[in-house]
Coordinates of C-alpha atoms in Angstrom, one line a residue:
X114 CA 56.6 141.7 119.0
X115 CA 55.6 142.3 115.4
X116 CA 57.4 141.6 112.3
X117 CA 56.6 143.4 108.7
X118 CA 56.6 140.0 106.7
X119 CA 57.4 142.0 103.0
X120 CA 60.9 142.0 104.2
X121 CA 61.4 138.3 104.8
X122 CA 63.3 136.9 101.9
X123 CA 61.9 133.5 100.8
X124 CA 64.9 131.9 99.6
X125 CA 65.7 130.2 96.6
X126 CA 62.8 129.3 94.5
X127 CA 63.1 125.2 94.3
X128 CA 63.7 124.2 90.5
X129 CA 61.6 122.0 87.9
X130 CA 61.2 118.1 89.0
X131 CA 62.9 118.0 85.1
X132 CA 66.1 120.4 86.4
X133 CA 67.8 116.4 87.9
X134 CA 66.6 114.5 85.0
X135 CA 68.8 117.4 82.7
X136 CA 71.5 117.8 85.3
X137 CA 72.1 113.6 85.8
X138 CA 71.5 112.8 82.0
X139 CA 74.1 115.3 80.9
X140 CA 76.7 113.7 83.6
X141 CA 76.2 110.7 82.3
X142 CA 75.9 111.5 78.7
X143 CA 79.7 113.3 79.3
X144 CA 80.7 110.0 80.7
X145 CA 79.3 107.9 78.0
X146 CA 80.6 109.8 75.3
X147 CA 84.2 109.2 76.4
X148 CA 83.7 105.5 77.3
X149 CA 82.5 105.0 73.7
X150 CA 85.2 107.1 71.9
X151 CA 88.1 105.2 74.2
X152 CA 86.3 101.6 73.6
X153 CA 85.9 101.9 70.5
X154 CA 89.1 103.6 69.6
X155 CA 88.4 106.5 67.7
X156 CA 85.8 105.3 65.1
X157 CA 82.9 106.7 67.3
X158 CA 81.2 109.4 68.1
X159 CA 82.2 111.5 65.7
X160 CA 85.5 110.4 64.0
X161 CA 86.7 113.7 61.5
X162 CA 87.2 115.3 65.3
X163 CA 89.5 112.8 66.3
X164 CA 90.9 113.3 69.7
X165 CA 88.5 116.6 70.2
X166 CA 85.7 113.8 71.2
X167 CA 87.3 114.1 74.6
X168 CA 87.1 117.6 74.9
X169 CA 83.0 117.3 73.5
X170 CA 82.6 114.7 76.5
X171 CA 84.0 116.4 79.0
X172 CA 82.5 119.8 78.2
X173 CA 79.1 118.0 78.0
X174 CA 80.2 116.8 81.5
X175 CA 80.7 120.2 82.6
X176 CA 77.7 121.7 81.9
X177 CA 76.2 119.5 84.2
X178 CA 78.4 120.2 87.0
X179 CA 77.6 123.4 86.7
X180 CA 74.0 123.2 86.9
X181 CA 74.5 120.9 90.3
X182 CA 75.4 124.5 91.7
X183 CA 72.0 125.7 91.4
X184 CA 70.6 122.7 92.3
X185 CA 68.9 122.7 96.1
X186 CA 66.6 119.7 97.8

């Protein structure tokens, strides 16, 4: 039996080798960026933003986890 292989759909396209190395450091740049502002209690990253260096991290955070929902092996 013959199949018409123009209808076959692919799948996903798999992304850039660079797409982990983006997704991870941003994770981990979230991370860091809280760790840093609670260790050093305020004075760093950015200290006229106060309590809002939280909100920075995690939102950094964030925008990794959402690319982990494009990513696919």
């Amino acid at each position: 039996m013959r199949t018409d292989l123009g209808d076959v759909d692919p799948g996903p396209k798999p992304l850039s080798p660079g797409y982990k190395v983006v997704m991870f450091g941003l994770l981990i740049l979230g991370l860091l960026w809280i760790i840093v502002y609670y260790l050093t209690q305020g004075l760093f990253p950015i200290v006229q933003i106060g309590g809002w260096n939280i909100l920075v991290g995690f939102g950094i955070a964030l925008v990794g986890f959402l690319m982990m929902s494009r990513w696919s092996e």
